[in-house]
Short mmCIF file of C-alpha atoms in Angstrom, two decimals:
data_model
loop_
_atom_site.label_atom_id
_atom_site.label_comp_id
_atom_site.label_asym_id
_atom_site.label_seq_id
_atom_site.Cartn_x
_atom_site.Cartn_y
_atom_site.Cartn_z
CA MET A 1135 132.40 -129.13 132.78
CA ILE A 1136 130.07 -126.25 133.16
CA ASN A 1137 126.66 -127.37 134.65
CA CYS A 1138 123.95 -125.09 133.09
CA ILE A 1139 120.04 -125.13 133.54
CA ILE A 1140 117.18 -123.77 131.24
CA VAL A 1141 114.47 -121.65 132.56
CA ASP A 1142 111.62 -121.16 129.98
CA ASP A 1143 108.23 -121.88 129.78
CA GLU A 1144 108.02 -121.86 125.99
CA PRO A 1145 108.85 -125.65 124.91
CA LEU A 1146 110.18 -124.63 121.18
CA ALA A 1147 112.42 -121.91 122.93
CA ALA A 1148 113.85 -124.60 125.40
CA THR A 1149 114.29 -127.41 122.89
CA LEU A 1150 116.41 -125.07 120.65
CA LEU A 1151 118.59 -123.91 123.77
CA GLU A 1152 119.04 -127.77 124.62
CA ASN A 1153 119.94 -128.48 121.02
CA HIS A 1154 122.52 -125.47 121.03
CA ILE A 1155 123.86 -126.62 124.34
CA SER A 1156 124.36 -130.14 122.90
CA LYS A 1157 126.81 -128.80 120.14
CA ILE A 1158 129.41 -127.38 122.94
CA ASP A 1159 132.00 -129.90 124.35
CA HIS A 1160 132.15 -128.16 127.87
CA LEU A 1161 128.62 -127.57 128.61
CA LYS A 1162 126.37 -130.02 130.46
CA LEU A 1163 122.69 -129.68 130.48
CA ALA A 1164 121.82 -130.36 134.27
CA GLY A 1165 118.18 -129.75 134.13
CA LYS A 1166 115.27 -127.86 132.64
CA ALA A 1167 112.17 -125.77 134.29
CA GLU A 1168 109.25 -124.08 132.98
CA ASN A 1169 108.93 -121.47 135.88
CA ALA A 1170 111.10 -119.75 138.60
CA MET A 1171 110.19 -122.48 141.65
CA ASP A 1172 111.29 -125.70 139.61
CA ALA A 1173 114.41 -123.71 138.67
CA TYR A 1174 115.00 -122.80 142.26
CA LYS A 1175 114.85 -126.39 143.16
CA LEU A 1176 117.30 -127.32 140.57
CA LEU A 1177 119.85 -124.78 141.99
CA GLN A 1178 119.35 -125.93 145.64
CA ASN A 1179 119.97 -129.90 144.52
CA GLN A 1180 122.98 -129.54 142.38
CA LYS A 1181 125.82 -127.04 141.53
CA ILE A 1182 124.85 -124.97 138.44
CA ASP A 1183 127.31 -122.85 136.97
CA LEU A 1184 125.35 -121.31 134.11
CA MET A 1185 121.66 -120.28 134.01
CA PHE A 1186 119.83 -119.45 130.57
CA LEU A 1187 116.81 -117.75 132.14
CA ASP A 1188 113.39 -116.35 130.19
CA ILE A 1189 112.07 -113.25 131.57
CA GLN A 1190 108.34 -113.58 130.60
CA MET A 1191 107.34 -116.46 132.68
CA PRO A 1192 103.85 -116.97 134.61
CA HIS A 1193 103.70 -115.79 138.40
CA PHE A 1194 107.30 -114.82 138.69
CA ASN A 1195 109.41 -113.34 135.88
CA GLY A 1196 113.11 -114.12 135.37
CA ILE A 1197 114.20 -110.41 136.53
CA ASP A 1198 112.51 -110.90 139.83
CA PHE A 1199 113.59 -114.54 140.29
CA LEU A 1200 117.23 -113.49 139.55
CA ARG A 1201 117.14 -110.71 141.97
CA SER A 1202 115.82 -112.99 144.77
CA LEU A 1203 118.73 -115.41 144.80
CA SER A 1204 121.46 -114.93 147.31
CA HIS A 1205 123.88 -117.10 145.36
CA LYS A 1206 123.43 -116.49 141.63
CA PRO A 1207 125.06 -118.58 138.96
CA LYS A 1208 126.37 -116.94 135.85
CA THR A 1209 123.19 -115.91 133.83
CA ILE A 1210 122.27 -115.33 130.22
CA PHE A 1211 118.88 -113.86 129.91
CA THR A 1212 116.95 -115.39 126.66
CA THR A 1213 113.91 -113.33 125.84
CA ALA A 1214 111.89 -111.80 123.10
CA TYR A 1215 111.63 -108.44 124.96
CA ARG A 1216 114.39 -105.56 124.60
CA GLU A 1217 113.04 -103.48 127.39
CA PHE A 1218 114.46 -105.34 130.28
CA ALA A 1219 117.90 -105.14 128.89
CA ILE A 1220 119.13 -102.55 131.00
CA GLU A 1221 117.81 -104.51 134.46
CA GLY A 1222 119.20 -107.51 133.25
CA PHE A 1223 122.76 -106.14 133.10
CA GLU A 1224 122.22 -104.23 136.68
CA LEU A 1225 121.86 -107.72 137.87
CA GLU A 1226 125.11 -108.62 136.74
CA ALA A 1227 123.92 -110.75 133.84
CA VAL A 1228 126.57 -112.38 131.34
CA ASP A 1229 124.65 -111.45 128.36
CA TYR A 1230 120.85 -110.58 127.25
CA ILE A 1231 120.09 -112.69 123.68
CA LEU A 1232 116.93 -111.77 121.78
CA LYS A 1233 114.68 -114.70 120.66
CA PRO A 1234 114.74 -116.39 118.18
CA ILE A 1235 118.49 -117.30 119.36
CA THR A 1236 120.86 -118.34 116.37
CA PHE A 1237 123.52 -120.63 117.52
CA GLU A 1238 126.46 -117.96 116.24
CA ARG A 1239 124.67 -115.87 118.85
CA PHE A 1240 124.36 -118.34 121.47
CA PHE A 1241 128.13 -119.04 121.12
CA LYS A 1242 129.31 -115.86 121.20
CA SER A 1243 127.57 -115.34 124.36
CA VAL A 1244 128.82 -118.86 125.99
CA GLU A 1245 132.27 -118.35 124.55
CA ARG A 1246 132.37 -115.28 127.14
CA VAL A 1247 131.42 -117.57 130.16
CA LEU A 1248 133.88 -120.28 129.26
CA ARG A 1249 136.93 -117.75 129.20
CA ASN A 1250 135.64 -116.26 132.65
CA ILE A 1251 133.76 -119.14 134.45
CA THR A 1252 136.85 -121.61 135.47
CA ASN A 1253 138.28 -121.28 138.48
CA SER A 1254 142.25 -121.44 137.40
CA ILE A 1255 143.55 -119.62 134.71
CA GLU A 1256 143.97 -121.59 131.65
CA ASP A 1257 145.24 -120.98 128.04
CA PHE A 1258 142.92 -122.47 125.26
CA ILE A 1259 141.50 -122.24 121.95
CA ILE A 1260 138.07 -123.18 120.94
CA LEU A 1261 137.59 -125.17 117.75
CA LYS A 1262 134.88 -126.89 115.73
CA THR A 1263 135.18 -130.53 114.83
CA GLU A 1264 132.32 -132.60 113.83
CA GLY A 1265 129.92 -130.11 114.33
CA ILE A 1266 130.86 -129.42 117.74
CA HIS A 1267 132.69 -126.56 119.16
CA ARG A 1268 135.65 -127.93 121.52
CA LYS A 1269 137.62 -126.28 124.02
CA LEU A 1270 141.16 -127.49 123.69
CA SER A 1271 143.64 -126.68 126.63
CA LEU A 1272 147.13 -125.43 124.95
CA THR A 1273 148.96 -127.61 127.30
CA GLU A 1274 147.47 -130.69 125.87
CA VAL A 1275 148.32 -129.76 122.01
CA LEU A 1276 151.39 -131.66 120.69
CA PHE A 1277 151.36 -130.04 117.39
CA ILE A 1278 149.07 -128.51 114.61
CA GLU A 1279 148.97 -129.77 111.07
CA SER A 1280 147.44 -128.37 107.99
CA GLN A 1281 145.91 -130.69 105.58
CA GLY A 1282 144.25 -128.86 102.77
CA ASN A 1283 141.24 -126.88 103.88
CA ASP A 1284 141.33 -128.47 107.32
CA ILE A 1285 143.61 -128.53 110.24
CA LYS A 1286 144.58 -131.56 112.15
CA VAL A 1287 145.31 -131.00 116.02
CA THR A 1288 147.16 -133.82 117.48
CA LEU A 1289 146.86 -134.02 121.42
CA SER A 1290 148.90 -135.90 124.11
CA THR A 1291 145.71 -137.95 124.68
CA ARG A 1292 143.78 -138.04 121.35
CA GLU A 1293 143.49 -136.31 118.04
CA HIS A 1294 140.72 -133.65 116.71
CA PHE A 1295 139.97 -132.81 113.21
CA ILE A 1296 138.70 -129.36 112.57
CA SER A 1297 137.28 -128.62 109.28
CA LYS A 1298 137.53 -125.76 107.55
CA SER A 1299 140.14 -124.11 109.56
CA LYS A 1300 143.65 -122.80 108.24
CA ILE A 1301 146.99 -123.10 110.41
CA THR A 1302 147.43 -119.57 109.69
CA ASP A 1303 144.41 -118.43 111.36
CA LEU A 1304 145.98 -119.87 114.59
CA GLU A 1305 149.59 -118.84 114.19
CA SER A 1306 149.32 -115.14 115.37
CA VAL A 1307 147.38 -116.31 118.50
CA LEU A 1308 149.62 -119.17 119.34
CA HIS A 1309 152.98 -117.92 118.80
CA SER A 1310 152.81 -116.10 122.13
CA LYS A 1311 151.78 -119.23 123.77
CA GLY A 1312 154.91 -121.34 123.31
CA PHE A 1313 154.20 -122.54 119.70
CA ILE A 1314 156.33 -121.96 116.77
CA ARG A 1315 155.81 -122.73 112.89
CA ILE A 1316 158.42 -124.83 111.49
CA HIS A 1317 156.99 -125.94 108.20
CA ARG A 1318 154.16 -124.48 105.92
CA SER A 1319 152.11 -127.48 107.34
CA PHE A 1320 153.18 -127.70 111.01
CA MET A 1321 153.22 -125.61 114.17
CA ILE A 1322 154.64 -127.12 117.32
CA ASN A 1323 154.05 -126.88 120.83
CA THR A 1324 157.96 -126.28 121.99
CA ASN A 1325 157.24 -127.64 125.65
CA TYR A 1326 156.82 -130.95 124.07
CA VAL A 1327 160.20 -131.17 122.24
CA THR A 1328 162.24 -134.09 123.08
CA ALA A 1329 164.97 -134.23 120.55
CA PHE A 1330 166.20 -132.48 116.91
CA THR A 1331 168.16 -133.16 114.19
CA ASN A 1332 169.23 -130.70 111.48
CA ASN A 1333 166.23 -131.26 109.48
CA ASP A 1334 163.42 -132.31 112.03
CA ILE A 1335 162.12 -131.58 115.57
CA ILE A 1336 161.10 -134.68 117.65
CA LEU A 1337 157.98 -134.57 120.17
CA GLY A 1338 157.93 -137.82 121.57
CA HIS A 1339 156.92 -140.74 118.89
CA TYR A 1340 156.57 -137.74 116.20
CA THR A 1341 159.10 -136.43 113.89
CA ILE A 1342 158.23 -133.32 112.39
CA PRO A 1343 160.30 -131.71 109.45
CA VAL A 1344 161.69 -128.51 109.31
CA GLY A 1345 160.63 -126.36 106.13
CA ARG A 1346 163.48 -124.54 104.36
CA SER A 1347 161.42 -120.93 104.84
CA TYR A 1348 161.22 -121.48 108.46
CA ARG A 1349 164.75 -122.85 109.17
CA GLN A 1350 165.67 -119.09 110.86
CA GLU A 1351 162.95 -119.60 113.44
CA PHE A 1352 164.05 -123.13 113.88
CA GLU A 1353 167.84 -122.18 114.46
CA ILE A 1354 166.77 -119.44 117.02
CA PHE A 1355 164.75 -121.93 118.92
CA ILE A 1356 167.63 -124.50 119.07
CA SER A 1357 169.83 -121.92 120.01
CA LYS A 1358 167.69 -121.06 122.99
CA ILE A 1359 167.50 -124.65 123.91
CA LEU A 1360 171.29 -125.15 123.91
CA LYS A 1361 172.11 -121.86 125.77
CA ASN A 1362 169.37 -122.70 128.50
CA LYS A 1363 170.29 -126.49 128.26
CA LEU A 1364 166.79 -127.45 128.22
CA LEU A 1365 167.35 -130.72 126.58
#
């Protein structure tokens, strides 16, 4: 979970950011501040990974505030003014977003943080389910199933339904991550294969059929299993 704070003296802008944050599963809003001094207190009282920082605030602007910090969290500047962009990036800000901030622009910026802020290297995908963008670790994904215009992702602990996504959109990304397509409707994580027959692959309690047009890839995978005695 990434702890974040909003530092902005404009209530409407802060509320919009709070709404955007609520849609991303791995972000946790740890507090809001209307000025730099209140933000400093938040930073002292808990570990903050990410700060959404306005620039034009009373008494102490965001640029000077960030410059004053000895331990800086990842920072995304949120402002209505373009002229501070160079100073913002000189302070190694993750991004510089102009108001009004759309969710699409917000998510693009946050995704960069999600891919870099984690302390360990982790393969993951980010998919939208029930209006929330979720970060799913590939090590938890058993298989992906196409269901009309949606895809169903089955995890080792629970299931997610992702609307308006296609299995073909993920195939090129996941093929190098230990996943293979064995059916027009199924892509499996080969690390979870526990058994197989001539026509099916078994992943624990799940039996996945092998499609006729995917048999060659299936046979290559099985030959690797037999050669390396993986099962």
